[in-house]
């Protein structure tokens, strides 16, 4: 947490206000409102079908099996940058705002943060790596279906909050009618801490495990952002706060800062990869080992 100790509450407030340079665009790369899951569009029907499948299959049992299997980190050894390049092959089917290769989004996010807050280098790097867990789509990682890799995340083992997009499809999830899992607290307790809560399986939780087990020196807020950046029920609707501890509450401030850049930097503005690559390689060297177990 030493990195974060340098920032006072006034700086946090300034960050949360969005900084001086970044202007939130009115429309996404399709010319439509961001995260509008009801609008009739070329992607809307596919996105809804994605969430139907995801909500039915993301059970507590499934999450535990995936964490046990992928937590072994025995599939590939590669660097952070090699993983960034690997993501060039994929488009996120759950995203109503973007249909470009992922490395474009990673660099757009990181560069938008870097422009406004040049001194928070850990946050720049978090912007670059936050979606790297999407390599789960690759054959070397089991080629998991999109519903097990992308999309909004949520806790399993307790009630599915109604703020979760396309909530109606949870009625077909086996945990929905399980008395052990369908109450407000379910398998958990007040203030237990999100680190002790099972989240729906996907790229967020996987990259969190990769970073943590490879002994990253990112501050806890960086790991928090990686694991919960798709947890929109929390950082947009304030759901599940009863499960949070004090450290979660502090880190949530940083997640809300990050989320604006993650969501609204999706545009047609291209990034010169070769120009910015040396800077991000220096950050990777600072916070990660040369090769990681994945």
Coordinates of C-alpha atoms in Angstrom, one line a residue:
X1 CA 0.0 0.0 0.0
X2 CA 3.0 2.3 0.1
X3 CA 2.3 3.7 -3.4
X4 CA -1.2 4.7 -2.3
X5 CA 0.0 6.4 0.9
X6 CA 1.3 9.3 -1.2
X7 CA -2.2 10.3 -2.4
X8 CA -4.3 12.2 0.1
X9 CA -8.1 12.5 0.2
X10 CA -8.2 15.6 -1.9
X11 CA -6.3 13.9 -4.7
X12 CA -8.7 11.0 -4.5
X13 CA -11.6 13.3 -4.9
X14 CA -10.0 15.0 -7.9
X15 CA -9.3 11.6 -9.4
X16 CA -12.9 10.5 -8.8
X17 CA -14.1 13.7 -10.5
X18 CA -12.4 12.4 -13.6
X19 CA -9.3 14.5 -13.9
X20 CA -8.7 17.6 -16.0
X21 CA -8.0 16.1 -19.4
X22 CA -10.4 13.2 -19.9
X23 CA -13.9 14.0 -21.3
X24 CA -16.5 11.3 -21.2
X25 CA -17.9 10.9 -24.7
X26 CA -21.6 10.8 -25.3
X27 CA -21.6 7.7 -27.4
X28 CA -19.7 4.4 -27.9
X29 CA -17.9 3.3 -31.0
X30 CA -21.3 2.3 -32.5
X31 CA -22.7 5.8 -31.9
X32 CA -25.0 4.6 -29.1
X33 CA -25.2 5.1 -25.4
X34 CA -22.7 3.2 -23.3
X35 CA -23.8 0.0 -21.6
X36 CA -27.3 0.2 -23.0
X37 CA -28.4 -3.4 -23.0
X38 CA -31.9 -2.7 -24.2
X39 CA -31.2 -0.7 -27.3
X40 CA -31.9 -2.5 -30.6
X41 CA -28.6 -2.8 -32.3
X42 CA -26.5 -5.1 -34.3
X43 CA -25.0 -6.5 -31.1
X44 CA -27.9 -6.3 -28.7
X45 CA -29.4 -9.7 -29.4
X46 CA -26.1 -11.5 -29.2
X47 CA -25.2 -9.8 -25.9
X48 CA -28.5 -10.8 -24.3
X49 CA -28.1 -14.4 -25.4
X50 CA -24.6 -14.3 -23.9
X51 CA -26.0 -13.2 -20.5
X52 CA -28.7 -15.8 -20.6
X53 CA -26.1 -18.5 -21.0
X54 CA -23.8 -17.0 -18.4
X55 CA -26.5 -16.5 -15.8
X56 CA -27.6 -20.1 -16.1
X57 CA -24.2 -21.7 -15.9
X58 CA -22.2 -19.6 -13.3
X59 CA -22.9 -21.6 -10.2
X60 CA -21.0 -21.9 -7.0
X61 CA -19.8 -25.4 -7.9
X62 CA -18.7 -24.3 -11.4
X63 CA -16.7 -21.4 -9.9
X64 CA -14.9 -23.6 -7.4
X65 CA -14.0 -26.1 -10.1
X66 CA -12.5 -23.4 -12.3
X67 CA -10.6 -21.8 -9.5
X68 CA -9.1 -25.1 -8.5
X69 CA -8.1 -26.0 -12.1
X70 CA -6.8 -22.6 -13.3
X71 CA -5.3 -21.7 -9.9
X72 CA -2.6 -24.3 -10.6
X73 CA -1.1 -21.9 -13.2
X74 CA 0.5 -24.8 -15.1
X75 CA -0.5 -24.0 -18.7
X76 CA 2.0 -21.5 -20.1
X77 CA 5.0 -19.4 -19.1
X78 CA 5.1 -16.0 -20.8
X79 CA 5.7 -12.3 -20.2
X80 CA 2.9 -9.7 -19.7
X81 CA 3.6 -8.2 -23.1
X82 CA 3.5 -11.6 -24.8
X83 CA 0.0 -12.0 -23.3
X84 CA -1.0 -8.5 -24.5
X85 CA -0.1 -9.6 -28.1
X86 CA -2.0 -12.8 -27.7
X87 CA -5.2 -10.9 -27.1
X88 CA -5.1 -9.4 -30.5
X89 CA -7.0 -12.4 -31.8
X90 CA -10.2 -11.9 -29.7
X91 CA -13.3 -9.7 -29.5
X92 CA -15.5 -9.6 -26.4
X93 CA -19.0 -10.8 -27.3
X94 CA -20.5 -9.4 -24.1
X95 CA -19.4 -5.8 -24.7
X96 CA -22.1 -3.7 -26.4
X97 CA -19.7 -0.8 -26.8
X98 CA -16.7 -2.3 -28.6
X99 CA -15.9 -4.8 -31.4
X100 CA -12.1 -4.1 -31.8
X101 CA -9.2 -6.4 -30.8
X102 CA -8.5 -6.2 -27.1
X103 CA -5.0 -4.8 -27.2
X104 CA -6.5 -1.6 -28.6
X105 CA -8.8 -1.3 -25.6
X106 CA -6.0 -2.0 -23.1
X107 CA -3.8 0.7 -24.5
X108 CA -6.6 3.2 -24.8
X109 CA -7.5 2.7 -21.2
X110 CA -3.9 2.9 -20.0
X111 CA -3.0 6.0 -22.1
X112 CA -6.2 7.9 -21.0
X113 CA -5.2 7.3 -17.3
X114 CA -1.6 8.2 -18.0
X115 CA -2.5 11.5 -19.6
X116 CA -4.5 12.7 -16.6
X117 CA -2.5 11.2 -13.8
X118 CA 1.2 10.8 -14.9
X119 CA 2.4 10.1 -11.3
X120 CA 0.2 7.0 -10.7
X121 CA 2.3 4.5 -12.7
X122 CA 0.7 1.5 -11.0
X123 CA -2.7 2.6 -12.3
X124 CA -1.3 3.0 -15.8
X125 CA -0.1 -0.6 -15.7
X126 CA -3.3 -1.8 -14.2
X127 CA -5.1 -0.3 -17.2
X128 CA -2.9 -2.2 -19.5
X129 CA -3.2 -5.6 -17.8
X130 CA -6.7 -5.6 -16.4
X131 CA -8.2 -7.7 -19.2
X132 CA -5.3 -10.1 -19.8
X133 CA -7.3 -12.9 -18.3
X134 CA -9.2 -13.1 -21.6
X135 CA -6.5 -15.4 -22.8
X136 CA -8.8 -18.1 -21.3
X137 CA -10.4 -17.9 -24.8
X138 CA -7.2 -19.2 -26.4
X139 CA -6.7 -22.9 -27.2
X140 CA -3.6 -23.1 -24.9
X141 CA -5.9 -22.1 -22.0
X142 CA -8.7 -24.5 -22.7
X143 CA -10.6 -22.3 -25.1
X144 CA -13.3 -21.6 -22.6
X145 CA -16.7 -20.3 -23.9
X146 CA -17.2 -16.6 -23.8
X147 CA -19.7 -16.8 -21.0
X148 CA -16.9 -18.3 -18.8
X149 CA -14.5 -15.5 -19.6
X150 CA -16.1 -12.1 -20.2
X151 CA -19.2 -10.2 -19.1
X152 CA -20.3 -8.5 -15.9
X153 CA -19.3 -10.4 -12.8
X154 CA -21.2 -11.0 -9.5
X155 CA -20.8 -13.1 -6.3
X156 CA -22.0 -16.7 -6.3
X157 CA -23.0 -18.4 -3.1
X158 CA -25.5 -15.7 -2.2
X159 CA -28.6 -14.0 -3.7
X160 CA -28.2 -12.6 -7.2
X161 CA -28.9 -8.8 -6.9
X162 CA -31.6 -7.4 -9.2
X163 CA -29.2 -4.7 -10.5
X164 CA -27.3 -7.3 -12.5
X165 CA -27.9 -7.0 -16.2
X166 CA -30.5 -9.4 -17.6
X167 CA -31.3 -10.6 -14.0
X168 CA -34.3 -12.6 -15.2
X169 CA -32.2 -15.4 -16.5
X170 CA -30.8 -16.3 -13.1
X171 CA -34.1 -18.1 -12.5
X172 CA -32.7 -21.0 -14.5
X173 CA -29.5 -21.1 -12.4
X174 CA -29.5 -24.2 -10.1
X175 CA -28.3 -21.9 -7.2
X176 CA -31.3 -19.7 -7.5
X177 CA -33.6 -22.0 -5.6
X178 CA -30.9 -23.4 -3.2
X179 CA -31.6 -22.1 0.3
X180 CA -27.9 -22.2 1.1
X181 CA -27.1 -19.8 -1.6
X182 CA -30.2 -17.6 -2.4
X183 CA -30.4 -15.5 0.8
X184 CA -28.8 -12.0 1.1
X185 CA -25.7 -13.4 2.9
X186 CA -25.9 -17.0 1.7
X187 CA -22.6 -18.7 2.4
X188 CA -21.1 -15.5 3.7
X189 CA -21.4 -13.0 6.6
X190 CA -21.5 -9.3 7.3
X191 CA -18.2 -7.6 6.4
X192 CA -16.4 -10.8 5.5
X193 CA -14.4 -9.1 2.8
X194 CA -14.6 -9.6 -0.9
X195 CA -11.4 -11.5 -1.0
X196 CA -13.3 -14.3 0.8
X197 CA -16.2 -14.2 -1.6
X198 CA -16.5 -16.4 -4.7
X199 CA -17.0 -14.3 -7.8
X200 CA -18.4 -15.6 -11.1
X201 CA -15.6 -17.2 -13.0
X202 CA -13.9 -15.2 -15.8
X203 CA -11.0 -13.1 -16.9
X204 CA -11.1 -10.8 -13.9
X205 CA -10.7 -13.6 -11.3
X206 CA -8.1 -15.4 -13.4
X207 CA -5.9 -12.4 -13.9
X208 CA -6.2 -11.6 -10.2
X209 CA -4.9 -15.1 -9.4
X210 CA -2.1 -14.8 -12.0
X211 CA -0.9 -11.5 -10.6
X212 CA -1.2 -12.5 -6.9
X213 CA 0.5 -15.9 -7.3
X214 CA 3.3 -14.5 -9.4
X215 CA 4.1 -12.0 -6.5
X216 CA 3.3 -8.7 -8.2
X217 CA 4.3 -5.6 -6.3
X218 CA 1.2 -3.7 -7.4
X219 CA -0.6 -2.2 -4.5
X220 CA -3.8 -3.9 -3.2
X221 CA -5.9 -1.4 -5.0
X222 CA -4.4 -2.6 -8.3
X223 CA -5.3 -6.2 -7.5
X224 CA -8.8 -5.0 -6.4
X225 CA -9.3 -3.3 -9.7
X226 CA -8.2 -6.4 -11.7
X227 CA -10.6 -8.7 -9.8
X228 CA -13.6 -6.4 -9.6
X229 CA -13.5 -4.1 -12.7
X230 CA -16.5 -6.0 -14.2
X231 CA -18.4 -6.1 -10.9
X232 CA -20.9 -3.4 -12.1
X233 CA -23.5 -4.3 -9.4
X234 CA -21.0 -3.0 -6.9
X235 CA -19.4 0.0 -8.5
X236 CA -22.5 1.2 -10.3
X237 CA -25.4 0.1 -8.2
X238 CA -23.7 -0.1 -4.7
X239 CA -24.9 -3.7 -4.3
X240 CA -23.2 -6.3 -2.1
X241 CA -21.6 -3.6 0.2
X242 CA -22.7 -5.7 3.2
X243 CA -19.9 -8.2 2.3
X244 CA -17.1 -5.6 2.2
X245 CA -14.5 -4.9 4.8
X246 CA -12.6 -1.6 5.4
X247 CA -9.8 -2.3 2.9
X248 CA -12.5 -3.1 0.2
X249 CA -14.2 0.3 1.0
X250 CA -10.9 2.2 0.5
X251 CA -10.0 0.3 -2.7
X252 CA -13.5 0.8 -4.2
X253 CA -12.6 4.5 -4.5
X254 CA -9.8 3.6 -6.9
X255 CA -12.0 1.2 -8.8
X256 CA -14.6 3.9 -9.4
X257 CA -11.8 6.1 -10.7
X258 CA -10.5 3.4 -13.0
X259 CA -13.9 2.3 -14.2
X260 CA -14.6 5.6 -16.1
X261 CA -11.4 5.1 -18.1
X262 CA -12.1 1.4 -18.7
X263 CA -15.6 2.1 -19.9
X264 CA -15.4 5.4 -21.7
X265 CA -12.0 5.1 -23.4
X266 CA -13.5 2.6 -25.9
X267 CA -13.4 4.7 -29.1
X268 CA -12.0 4.7 -32.6
X269 CA -8.9 6.7 -31.6
X270 CA -5.9 4.5 -32.3
X271 CA -2.8 4.1 -30.2
X272 CA 0.7 3.9 -31.7
X273 CA 1.7 0.7 -30.0
X274 CA 5.4 0.9 -30.8
X275 CA 5.7 4.4 -29.5
X276 CA 4.2 3.6 -26.1
X277 CA 5.6 0.1 -25.7
X278 CA 9.0 1.0 -24.1
X279 CA 7.1 2.9 -21.3
X280 CA 4.9 -0.1 -20.5
X281 CA 7.7 -2.5 -20.7
X282 CA 9.5 -0.5 -18.0
X283 CA 6.4 -0.7 -15.8
X284 CA 6.1 -4.4 -16.3
X285 CA 9.7 -4.8 -15.2
X286 CA 9.0 -2.7 -12.1
X287 CA 5.9 -4.6 -10.9
X288 CA 6.2 -8.1 -12.3
X289 CA 8.8 -10.9 -12.9
X290 CA 10.1 -11.3 -16.5
X291 CA 8.1 -14.5 -17.0
X292 CA 4.8 -15.4 -15.3
X293 CA 3.1 -18.7 -14.8
X294 CA -0.3 -18.7 -16.3

